[in-house]
Short mmCIF file of C-alpha atoms and ligand atoms in Angstrom, two decimals:
data_model
loop_
_atom_site.label_atom_id
_atom_site.label_comp_id
_atom_site.label_asym_id
_atom_site.label_seq_id
_atom_site.Cartn_x
_atom_site.Cartn_y
_atom_site.Cartn_z
CA MET A 267 99.15 116.21 118.89
CA ASP A 268 98.66 114.62 121.67
CA GLN A 269 99.07 110.69 121.69
CA SER A 270 98.42 110.14 124.65
CA GLU A 271 94.77 110.78 124.02
CA ALA A 272 92.98 108.94 122.80
CA PRO A 273 89.86 110.28 122.02
CA VAL A 274 87.11 107.06 121.23
CA LEU A 275 88.63 105.65 123.92
CA GLU A 276 87.38 108.48 126.32
CA ALA A 277 84.53 109.26 124.92
CA LEU A 278 82.68 105.69 125.52
CA ARG A 279 83.98 106.46 129.43
CA ASP A 280 82.80 109.50 129.46
CA PHE A 281 79.39 107.80 128.11
CA ARG A 282 79.02 105.64 130.71
CA ARG A 283 80.24 107.53 133.37
CA GLN A 284 77.17 110.39 132.81
CA ARG A 285 74.92 107.60 132.77
CA PHE A 286 73.41 108.09 129.25
CA THR A 287 69.30 107.26 128.37
CA PRO A 288 69.94 105.45 125.39
CA PHE A 289 65.94 106.14 123.56
CA THR A 290 68.32 105.68 119.95
CA PRO A 291 68.93 101.19 118.61
CA PRO A 292 70.99 99.33 119.79
CA GLY A 293 67.89 98.05 120.95
CA HIS A 294 69.74 96.39 123.87
CA LYS A 295 70.88 99.67 126.30
CA GLN A 296 73.36 98.71 126.86
CA GLY A 297 72.51 95.29 127.85
CA ARG A 298 69.09 95.40 129.62
CA GLY A 299 67.17 94.01 126.82
CA ALA A 300 69.36 91.32 126.28
CA ALA A 301 68.66 87.51 127.82
CA ARG A 302 71.36 86.71 130.49
CA SER A 303 72.50 83.70 129.82
CA THR A 304 73.99 85.76 126.17
CA VAL A 305 75.66 89.26 128.72
CA ASP A 306 77.17 86.28 130.87
CA ALA A 307 78.90 84.58 127.34
CA LEU A 308 79.83 87.67 125.95
CA GLY A 309 80.54 89.93 128.99
CA ALA A 310 77.93 92.92 130.21
CA ASP A 311 81.28 95.48 128.53
CA VAL A 312 80.91 94.22 125.39
CA PHE A 313 76.99 95.63 125.55
CA GLY A 314 77.65 98.17 128.34
CA SER A 315 80.15 99.69 124.80
CA ASP A 316 78.39 99.13 122.46
CA ILE A 317 77.13 101.96 121.85
CA LEU A 318 75.32 104.90 118.52
CA ALA A 319 78.94 106.50 117.20
CA ILE A 320 76.45 109.74 116.83
CA SER A 321 74.25 110.31 119.25
CA GLY A 322 75.94 107.98 122.09
CA LEU A 323 80.11 108.64 121.22
CA ASP A 324 79.48 112.07 119.99
CA ASP A 325 76.52 114.37 119.76
CA ARG A 326 74.41 114.69 116.81
CA THR A 327 76.65 116.43 115.35
CA SER A 328 79.90 114.78 115.73
CA SER A 329 81.08 118.76 117.76
CA HIS A 330 83.40 116.84 119.87
CA GLU A 331 84.72 115.29 116.46
CA VAL A 332 86.19 112.27 118.33
CA LEU A 333 85.86 109.91 115.38
CA ALA A 334 87.96 112.58 113.84
CA ARG A 335 90.49 113.31 116.31
CA ALA A 336 91.24 109.46 116.52
CA GLN A 337 91.73 109.09 112.46
CA GLN A 338 94.32 112.34 112.79
CA LEU A 339 96.15 111.01 115.87
CA MET A 340 96.44 107.23 113.31
CA ALA A 341 97.66 109.46 110.61
CA GLU A 342 100.20 111.26 112.76
CA ALA A 343 101.05 107.99 114.15
CA VAL A 344 102.34 106.19 111.62
CA ASP A 345 102.95 109.17 109.05
CA ALA A 346 100.53 109.02 106.64
CA GLU A 347 98.09 112.16 105.79
CA HIS A 348 94.77 110.98 106.36
CA ALA A 349 93.82 108.17 107.78
CA PHE A 350 90.31 106.52 107.93
CA PHE A 351 88.68 103.66 110.28
CA SER A 352 86.06 100.34 108.43
CA THR A 353 84.34 98.68 110.37
CA CYS A 354 84.73 96.23 108.17
CA GLY A 355 88.28 94.94 107.69
CA SER A 356 90.49 95.11 104.73
CA SER A 357 87.46 93.71 102.78
CA LEU A 358 85.82 96.85 102.87
CA SER A 359 88.78 99.43 102.51
CA VAL A 360 90.94 97.63 99.81
CA LYS A 361 87.37 98.45 97.62
CA SER A 362 87.13 102.21 99.38
CA ALA A 363 90.73 102.32 97.84
CA MET A 364 90.04 100.83 94.63
CA LEU A 365 87.49 103.40 93.96
CA SER A 366 88.84 106.21 94.43
CA VAL A 367 91.21 105.46 91.70
CA ALA A 368 89.00 103.92 88.62
CA GLY A 369 85.65 104.08 88.12
CA PRO A 370 83.65 101.58 85.65
CA HIS A 371 85.17 100.58 82.45
CA GLU A 372 88.58 101.64 83.88
CA GLU A 373 91.34 99.98 84.07
CA LEU A 374 93.76 99.91 87.63
CA ILE A 375 96.53 97.56 87.06
CA VAL A 376 96.08 94.41 89.82
CA GLY A 377 98.83 91.75 91.26
CA ARG A 378 97.14 88.39 90.05
CA ASP A 379 97.49 87.46 93.64
CA ALA A 380 96.02 89.59 95.09
CA HIS A 381 92.75 89.36 97.45
CA LYS A 382 89.51 87.62 96.44
CA SER A 383 88.31 91.38 98.36
CA VAL A 384 90.19 92.82 95.13
CA VAL A 385 88.23 90.73 93.04
CA SER A 386 84.93 91.24 94.50
CA GLY A 387 85.71 95.58 94.03
CA LEU A 388 86.42 94.50 90.47
CA ILE A 389 83.22 92.53 90.33
CA LEU A 390 80.95 95.99 92.21
CA SER A 391 82.49 98.00 90.54
CA GLY A 392 83.47 96.92 87.08
CA ILE A 393 87.11 98.32 86.81
CA ARG A 394 89.14 96.55 84.26
CA PRO A 395 91.71 94.22 85.31
CA ILE A 396 95.64 95.22 83.83
CA TRP A 397 96.68 91.67 85.72
CA VAL A 398 100.51 91.94 86.22
CA GLU A 399 102.42 88.48 87.23
CA PRO A 400 103.13 87.98 91.06
CA GLN A 401 106.91 86.57 90.41
CA TRP A 402 106.55 82.50 91.04
CA ASP A 403 109.60 80.38 92.25
CA ALA A 404 107.70 77.89 91.40
CA GLN A 405 110.19 75.44 92.78
CA ARG A 406 108.50 75.66 96.28
CA HIS A 407 104.80 77.08 94.38
CA LEU A 408 104.80 80.13 95.79
CA ALA A 409 104.31 83.49 94.69
CA HIS A 410 106.08 86.58 96.80
CA PRO A 411 104.60 89.93 95.03
CA PRO A 412 104.75 91.61 91.38
CA ALA A 413 108.46 92.63 90.08
CA PRO A 414 108.27 96.29 89.69
CA GLU A 415 109.34 96.20 86.27
CA SER A 416 105.84 93.84 85.57
CA VAL A 417 104.33 97.11 87.29
CA ALA A 418 105.84 99.36 84.96
CA ALA A 419 106.11 97.85 81.62
CA ALA A 420 101.91 97.57 83.03
CA PHE A 421 101.98 101.43 82.79
CA ALA A 422 104.03 101.37 79.29
CA GLU A 423 101.47 98.83 77.69
CA HIS A 424 98.41 100.77 79.36
CA PRO A 425 98.53 104.19 78.74
CA ASP A 426 94.69 104.96 80.89
CA VAL A 427 95.82 103.24 82.75
CA ARG A 428 94.78 104.96 86.75
CA GLY A 429 96.99 103.30 88.91
CA ALA A 430 98.37 100.59 90.75
CA LEU A 431 97.02 97.62 93.69
CA ILE A 432 100.11 96.21 94.94
CA THR A 433 99.60 92.60 98.09
CA SER A 434 102.90 93.31 100.79
CA PRO A 435 103.18 91.41 103.00
CA THR A 436 101.51 88.12 101.43
CA PRO A 437 100.00 86.59 103.35
CA TYR A 438 103.07 83.85 104.04
CA GLY A 439 104.98 87.57 104.85
CA THR A 440 107.00 88.42 102.07
CA CYS A 441 106.96 91.94 100.69
CA ALA A 442 107.47 94.06 98.00
CA ASP A 443 110.28 96.53 96.82
CA LEU A 444 107.19 99.54 97.34
CA ALA A 445 109.52 102.07 96.70
CA ALA A 446 110.10 100.31 93.55
CA HIS A 447 106.22 99.94 92.71
CA ALA A 448 105.26 103.87 93.44
CA ASP A 449 108.41 105.18 90.95
CA ALA A 450 107.07 103.55 89.24
CA CYS A 451 103.24 105.53 89.83
CA HIS A 452 104.91 108.11 89.82
CA ARG A 453 106.81 108.59 86.54
CA TYR A 454 104.04 107.70 84.88
CA GLY A 455 101.84 110.34 87.66
CA ARG A 456 99.28 107.55 88.83
CA PRO A 457 99.35 106.17 92.97
CA LEU A 458 100.68 103.42 94.04
CA ILE A 459 98.09 101.65 96.22
CA VAL A 460 99.42 98.29 98.78
CA ASP A 461 97.07 96.04 100.12
CA GLU A 462 99.03 95.74 103.47
CA ALA A 463 96.04 94.32 105.60
CA TRP A 464 98.95 91.93 107.27
CA GLY A 465 101.19 94.69 107.76
CA ALA A 466 99.53 96.81 110.56
CA HIS A 467 102.47 96.49 112.59
CA LEU A 468 104.85 97.26 110.35
CA PRO A 469 105.48 101.37 111.06
CA PHE A 470 105.65 100.32 114.00
CA HIS A 471 109.45 99.44 115.12
CA ASP A 472 112.58 99.55 111.95
CA ARG A 473 113.70 96.21 112.08
CA LEU A 474 110.10 95.54 110.23
CA PRO A 475 110.13 95.40 106.72
CA THR A 476 109.60 99.28 105.12
CA TRP A 477 105.64 100.42 105.86
CA ALA A 478 103.74 100.90 102.77
CA MET A 479 103.68 105.44 103.44
CA ASP A 480 107.41 104.87 103.71
CA ALA A 481 108.35 104.09 100.49
CA GLY A 482 105.70 106.52 98.60
CA ALA A 483 103.22 104.80 98.14
CA ASP A 484 99.43 106.65 97.80
CA VAL A 485 96.83 105.30 100.08
CA CYS A 486 98.05 101.73 101.80
CA VAL A 487 94.90 99.75 103.91
CA THR A 488 95.62 97.75 107.14
CA SER A 489 93.58 95.40 109.36
CA VAL A 490 94.41 96.18 112.70
CA HIS A 491 93.13 93.06 113.82
CA LYS A 492 95.66 90.80 111.87
CA MET A 493 98.68 92.16 113.07
CA GLY A 494 98.32 94.90 115.62
CA ALA A 495 95.69 94.64 118.86
CA GLY A 496 92.43 95.51 117.23
CA LEU A 497 89.08 93.43 117.35
CA GLU A 498 87.99 91.83 113.95
CA GLN A 499 86.93 93.96 111.54
CA GLY A 500 89.72 96.68 112.56
CA SER A 501 90.75 98.49 109.89
CA VAL A 502 92.31 102.13 108.31
CA PHE A 503 92.65 102.73 104.86
CA HIS A 504 96.13 106.02 105.07
CA LEU A 505 96.73 108.57 101.97
CA ARG A 506 99.20 110.29 101.74
CA GLY A 507 99.82 113.02 98.77
CA ASP A 508 98.08 114.77 96.33
CA LEU A 509 97.31 111.51 93.69
CA ILE A 510 93.83 111.39 95.56
CA ASP A 511 92.43 113.25 96.42
CA PRO A 512 90.84 112.15 100.60
CA ALA A 513 87.46 113.68 99.76
CA VAL A 514 87.00 111.10 97.24
CA LEU A 515 88.12 108.50 99.30
CA SER A 516 85.70 109.51 102.13
CA SER A 517 82.66 109.53 99.74
CA ARG A 518 83.84 106.42 98.14
CA ALA A 519 84.60 104.56 101.14
CA ASP A 520 80.57 106.15 102.18
CA LEU A 521 78.72 104.06 100.05
CA LEU A 522 79.92 101.22 101.10
CA GLY A 523 80.13 101.24 105.41
CA THR A 524 77.58 100.25 106.93
CA THR A 525 75.66 103.77 108.59
CA SER A 526 75.96 101.58 111.52
CA PRO A 527 80.05 101.64 113.23
CA SER A 528 80.87 99.54 115.67
CA VAL A 529 82.28 101.74 118.53
CA LEU A 530 84.00 98.90 120.64
CA ILE A 531 85.88 98.29 116.90
CA TYR A 532 87.16 101.79 117.15
CA ALA A 533 87.36 101.55 119.91
CA GLY A 534 90.34 99.25 119.65
CA LEU A 535 91.80 101.13 116.73
CA ASP A 536 92.31 103.87 119.76
CA GLY A 537 93.67 101.97 122.10
CA TRP A 538 95.53 100.25 119.58
CA ARG A 539 97.30 103.63 117.85
CA ARG A 540 98.22 104.76 121.62
CA GLN A 541 99.13 101.11 122.31
CA MET A 542 102.41 101.21 119.55
CA VAL A 543 102.90 105.65 119.98
CA GLN A 544 103.31 104.30 124.18
CA ASP A 545 104.25 101.05 123.90
CA GLY A 546 105.36 99.94 120.80
CA THR A 547 109.26 99.73 120.06
CA ARG A 548 109.48 97.72 123.47
CA LEU A 549 106.45 95.25 122.33
CA LEU A 550 107.06 94.71 118.91
CA GLY A 551 110.70 94.36 119.87
CA ASP A 552 110.29 91.71 122.19
CA ALA A 553 108.44 89.96 119.27
CA LEU A 554 111.12 90.04 116.85
CA ASP A 555 113.37 88.37 119.47
CA LEU A 556 111.03 85.95 120.16
CA ALA A 557 110.55 85.66 116.86
CA ARG A 558 114.32 84.97 116.27
CA ASP A 559 114.76 82.14 119.61
CA VAL A 560 111.81 80.34 117.39
CA ARG A 561 112.74 79.83 113.68
CA ALA A 562 116.17 79.33 115.29
CA ARG A 563 114.97 76.15 117.20
CA LEU A 564 112.17 75.12 114.94
CA SER A 565 115.40 75.22 112.15
CA ASP A 566 117.22 71.88 114.48
CA LEU A 567 113.80 69.67 113.47
CA ASP A 568 114.79 66.94 111.69
CA GLY A 569 111.92 67.38 107.74
CA VAL A 570 111.76 70.61 108.58
CA HIS A 571 112.11 73.89 106.67
CA LEU A 572 112.23 76.87 108.07
CA ALA A 573 111.64 78.99 105.22
CA GLY A 574 112.90 82.76 105.07
CA ALA A 575 115.55 83.39 103.78
CA GLU A 576 114.59 81.02 99.90
CA PHE A 577 111.81 83.93 100.05
CA VAL A 578 114.29 87.14 99.32
CA GLY A 579 116.32 87.90 96.52
CA PRO A 580 116.03 87.88 93.22
CA GLY A 581 113.02 87.17 91.11
CA ARG A 582 111.51 86.84 94.66
CA ALA A 583 110.78 88.57 97.09
CA ALA A 584 112.84 92.33 98.09
CA ASP A 585 111.68 91.58 102.79
CA LEU A 586 110.15 89.47 104.66
CA ASP A 587 108.37 89.37 108.16
CA PRO A 588 110.26 87.35 110.27
CA LEU A 589 106.69 88.00 113.05
CA GLN A 590 105.68 84.70 109.99
CA ILE A 591 106.69 81.92 110.88
CA VAL A 592 106.49 79.74 107.51
CA LEU A 593 108.03 76.18 107.96
CA ASP A 594 107.94 74.10 104.97
CA ILE A 595 107.64 69.95 105.35
CA SER A 596 106.65 68.06 102.72
CA THR A 597 110.78 66.54 103.18
CA LEU A 598 108.76 64.88 105.90
CA GLY A 599 105.95 63.82 103.47
CA VAL A 600 102.71 65.49 105.72
CA LEU A 601 100.87 67.45 103.14
CA GLY A 602 100.63 71.50 105.48
CA TYR A 603 96.71 70.81 105.64
CA ARG A 604 96.78 67.05 107.45
CA ALA A 605 99.55 68.38 110.13
CA ALA A 606 96.74 71.51 111.09
CA ASP A 607 94.33 69.37 111.17
CA TRP A 608 96.12 67.20 114.01
CA ILE A 609 97.93 69.65 115.85
CA TYR A 610 94.59 71.29 116.41
CA ALA A 611 93.16 68.24 117.72
CA ASN A 612 96.14 66.85 119.76
CA HIS A 613 97.09 70.28 121.01
CA ARG A 614 94.13 72.51 120.72
CA VAL A 615 96.60 74.96 119.08
CA SER A 616 95.83 76.56 115.20
CA MET A 617 97.47 77.60 112.34
CA HIS A 618 97.97 80.11 111.18
CA LEU A 619 98.03 79.01 107.02
CA ALA A 620 98.25 75.84 106.06
CA ASP A 621 98.29 74.89 102.97
CA HIS A 622 99.94 71.17 100.17
CA ARG A 623 103.17 71.13 101.72
CA ARG A 624 103.70 74.17 104.64
CA ILE A 625 101.73 75.37 107.96
CA SER A 626 102.67 78.78 109.68
CA ALA A 627 102.18 80.31 112.69
CA GLN A 628 101.65 84.25 112.96
CA LEU A 629 103.07 85.36 115.95
CA THR A 630 103.18 88.73 117.53
CA PHE A 631 103.60 90.80 120.24
CA ALA A 632 100.56 88.93 122.32
CA ASP A 633 103.22 85.97 122.70
CA ASP A 634 105.58 84.88 124.61
CA GLU A 635 107.80 82.00 126.08
CA SER A 636 104.66 80.12 127.13
CA THR A 637 102.84 80.04 123.79
CA ALA A 638 106.06 79.82 121.47
CA GLU A 639 106.66 77.16 124.00
CA ARG A 640 102.86 75.53 123.13
CA LEU A 641 103.56 75.91 118.57
CA LEU A 642 107.61 73.76 119.13
CA THR A 643 105.63 71.27 121.28
CA ALA A 644 102.88 71.49 118.41
CA VAL A 645 105.67 70.79 116.07
CA ARG A 646 107.68 68.60 116.68
CA ASP A 647 104.85 66.19 117.64
CA VAL A 648 104.45 66.38 113.94
CA VAL A 649 107.98 65.19 113.22
CA GLU A 650 107.39 62.39 115.77
CA HIS A 651 104.44 60.88 113.93
CA ALA A 652 105.38 62.24 110.76
CA ASP A 653 105.17 57.51 110.03
CA GLN A 654 101.68 58.00 111.52
CA LEU A 655 100.72 61.51 109.38
CA ARG A 656 102.19 60.70 105.87
CA GLY A 657 99.23 60.04 103.40
CA GLY A 658 96.97 60.71 101.93
CA GLN A 659 95.69 62.58 98.34
CA ARG A 660 98.47 64.05 96.15
CA VAL A 661 97.86 68.18 95.29
CA GLU A 662 99.02 67.92 91.35
CA VAL A 663 100.00 71.40 90.93
CA PRO A 664 100.52 72.97 87.77
CA ASP A 665 104.00 75.11 87.66
CA PRO A 666 103.18 78.75 87.29
CA GLY A 667 101.95 79.42 83.68
CA GLY A 668 99.62 76.39 84.09
CA LEU A 669 97.83 77.71 87.39
CA ARG A 670 97.53 80.87 84.74
CA LEU A 671 93.98 81.17 83.35
CA ALA A 672 93.08 83.66 79.82
CA GLN A 673 90.76 86.07 81.06
CA ALA A 674 87.91 85.98 78.13
CA MET A 675 85.46 88.89 79.79
CA LEU A 676 85.69 91.22 82.68
CA PRO A 677 85.19 89.37 85.91
CA ARG A 678 81.95 92.00 86.41
CA ASP A 679 80.48 90.72 83.36
CA ALA A 680 81.03 87.48 83.83
CA PHE A 681 79.68 87.25 87.95
CA PHE A 682 76.15 88.75 86.83
CA ALA A 683 75.99 86.74 83.26
CA ARG A 684 73.24 83.84 82.71
CA THR A 685 74.65 81.19 84.23
CA GLU A 686 74.64 77.16 83.91
CA GLN A 687 76.39 75.17 87.06
CA ILE A 688 78.07 71.51 85.39
CA SER A 689 80.52 69.02 86.52
CA ALA A 690 84.06 69.57 87.27
CA LYS A 691 85.37 67.91 83.83
CA GLN A 692 82.68 69.83 81.31
CA ALA A 693 83.64 73.04 82.87
CA VAL A 694 86.97 72.30 80.96
CA GLY A 695 87.62 74.50 78.48
CA ARG A 696 84.14 76.88 79.94
CA VAL A 697 84.50 80.47 81.03
CA SER A 698 83.73 80.95 85.30
CA ALA A 699 81.36 82.44 86.50
CA GLU A 700 82.74 81.79 90.01
CA MET A 701 85.60 83.02 92.14
CA ILE A 702 87.28 79.33 93.75
CA THR A 703 89.25 80.15 96.40
CA PRO A 704 91.63 78.50 98.37
CA TYR A 705 91.19 79.57 101.99
CA PRO A 706 92.78 79.90 103.73
CA PRO A 707 94.87 82.50 102.28
CA GLY A 708 93.18 83.72 100.13
CA ILE A 709 93.80 85.07 96.17
CA PRO A 710 91.78 82.75 93.94
CA ALA A 711 92.39 80.64 92.09
CA ILE A 712 89.72 80.44 89.47
CA LEU A 713 88.27 83.97 89.00
CA PRO A 714 85.38 85.01 87.68
CA GLY A 715 85.05 85.96 83.68
CA GLU A 716 88.89 83.23 83.29
CA ARG A 717 88.31 80.43 81.46
CA ILE A 718 88.34 77.48 83.16
CA THR A 719 91.83 74.86 82.24
CA GLU A 720 92.62 71.54 82.86
CA PRO A 721 95.31 70.97 85.35
CA VAL A 722 93.99 73.96 87.83
CA VAL A 723 90.68 71.94 88.06
CA ARG A 724 93.18 68.64 88.55
CA TYR A 725 94.89 70.95 91.02
CA LEU A 726 91.86 72.34 92.98
CA ARG A 727 90.36 68.74 92.81
CA THR A 728 92.79 66.77 94.19
CA GLY A 729 93.47 70.17 96.64
CA VAL A 730 90.17 69.19 97.65
CA ASP A 731 90.60 65.95 98.12
CA ALA A 732 94.06 66.47 100.52
CA GLY A 733 92.58 68.84 102.39
CA MET A 734 92.22 72.04 101.31
CA VAL A 735 88.20 74.71 101.69
CA CYS A 736 87.36 76.33 99.10
CA PRO A 737 84.66 78.42 100.49
CA ASP A 738 84.13 80.85 98.27
CA ALA A 739 82.66 78.23 95.69
CA VAL A 740 79.42 77.43 94.78
CA ASP A 741 80.30 73.91 94.90
CA SER A 742 82.45 74.08 98.00
CA THR A 743 83.91 70.28 96.61
CA VAL A 744 84.50 71.19 92.99
CA GLU A 745 82.63 68.49 92.32
CA SER A 746 81.09 70.53 89.79
CA VAL A 747 81.93 74.83 88.35
CA ARG A 748 79.64 77.56 87.82
CA VAL A 749 80.05 78.76 84.47
CA VAL A 750 78.89 81.86 82.36
CA ALA A 751 76.08 80.08 79.24
CA THR A 752 77.43 79.34 76.45
CA ASP A 753 75.58 81.96 74.21
CA GLU A 754 76.59 84.64 76.67
CA GLU A 755 80.11 84.43 76.22
CA ALA A 756 82.07 87.98 74.85
C1 LIG B 999 96.16 90.58 101.32
C2 LIG B 999 94.55 89.79 101.99
N1 LIG B 999 94.04 91.11 101.78
C3 LIG B 999 92.98 92.17 102.38
C4 LIG B 999 91.96 90.68 103.22
C5 LIG B 999 91.03 91.15 104.22
O1 LIG B 999 90.91 91.13 105.24
P1 LIG B 999 89.92 91.40 106.17
O2 LIG B 999 89.56 89.59 106.88
O3 LIG B 999 90.58 92.42 107.81
O4 LIG B 999 88.26 92.12 106.14
C6 LIG B 999 92.95 89.83 103.58
C7 LIG B 999 92.19 88.59 104.47
O5 LIG B 999 93.08 87.74 105.13
C8 LIG B 999 93.97 90.13 103.26
O6 LIG B 999 94.79 88.07 103.18
#
């Protein structure tokens, strides 16, 4: 195929050039109906390019195959057999992938470090999760992706399981041995789904960790808005092999998706693919060089530990994305939450992740010397002001065993059960009816159906007092928790 084409961008340009007069949504009609102040704030082009996908971008029957062609170009560019664009983030793509592998009451192996969107998928679908443990680094309080041996053991124990879902890279940039995971799945004739939300850039440079399709995964999900240059919500999921029927995957995505997809988001995905094919090696190569330089300069700072090398090895991760710069500031005695807030307020620099002991910055090919310098200045300033920033609530993080809760009910059954909102203290021993997720990174500490323990409540309560944010809990202070009514417990 001709990778210099960008069918969505070209169709959009033609639509605008030919001055169509739509009697269709969107009702702003290329901005003519939008308030001047809104157009001024967003820019006229946003409205000009916000058109209907069918009877706008393409004709009524999609005879120009604009979207189909853009997806084929994407699939070819990354060595997949099929690519599907989604305008609702990996949150939707990952659910589509799960539903194409398992249905209600069927079993799916899932790493317990999965993102909350995966848990939402379990709740909506009624899939029964067979949890596999991440590889915990107890000393550093960090979860790396599960070991392939754990997935193989889960297949051996659960002969009816339909497949496995692994998250790689994690939001901290650590990667699973995906080839070994794919082998484990394929030995049982089952598909591997990879939640590669943080890995949209991986196919486009050989100094980056292995891309899921190259490692033999069957379906993988990417958020192009995260490490790529797509607009927010732009996601692509990719398919290879014959373990998942593309028609099934497409119909499961259709079940969840909008009937009014944003052409702006499609256009962002189309443009990103062309940019990466034409220039990805140079752009990502420059980003990797910049990351190497930033890493070297950060590792010279007293009290700041540039995390990374210790993440990779036996019993830990298989690889690391060097564009995720993770700084452990625990020896400074400063909470990550506090450092991130201070950097935001004093340097107008927003950090990616903050937890009780780390802050992290994601670099992409959009960064350069000047943005890197701002990051370095901000981190140096944290070191210089450490005396002022110390203190705050100590977060009581349980050991890995203490963090794992027993699954007493299916996530779906607990979520839809009759519930009570009771104090966190009273909730100990009860079954949670809600997800409680420190965000970012978005890995739920408590899932619906899990039996709540005192160490996990203490972790969340001390976490919130220290600056942790749990936006999905009914009571985001976690002073009270939504639990399953006693007579509904399984
Ligand atoms: C591992 C993982 N999967 C899925 C998602 C959902 O992605 P999106 O924000 O594109 O919906 C996220 C978001 O942070 C994530 O970290």
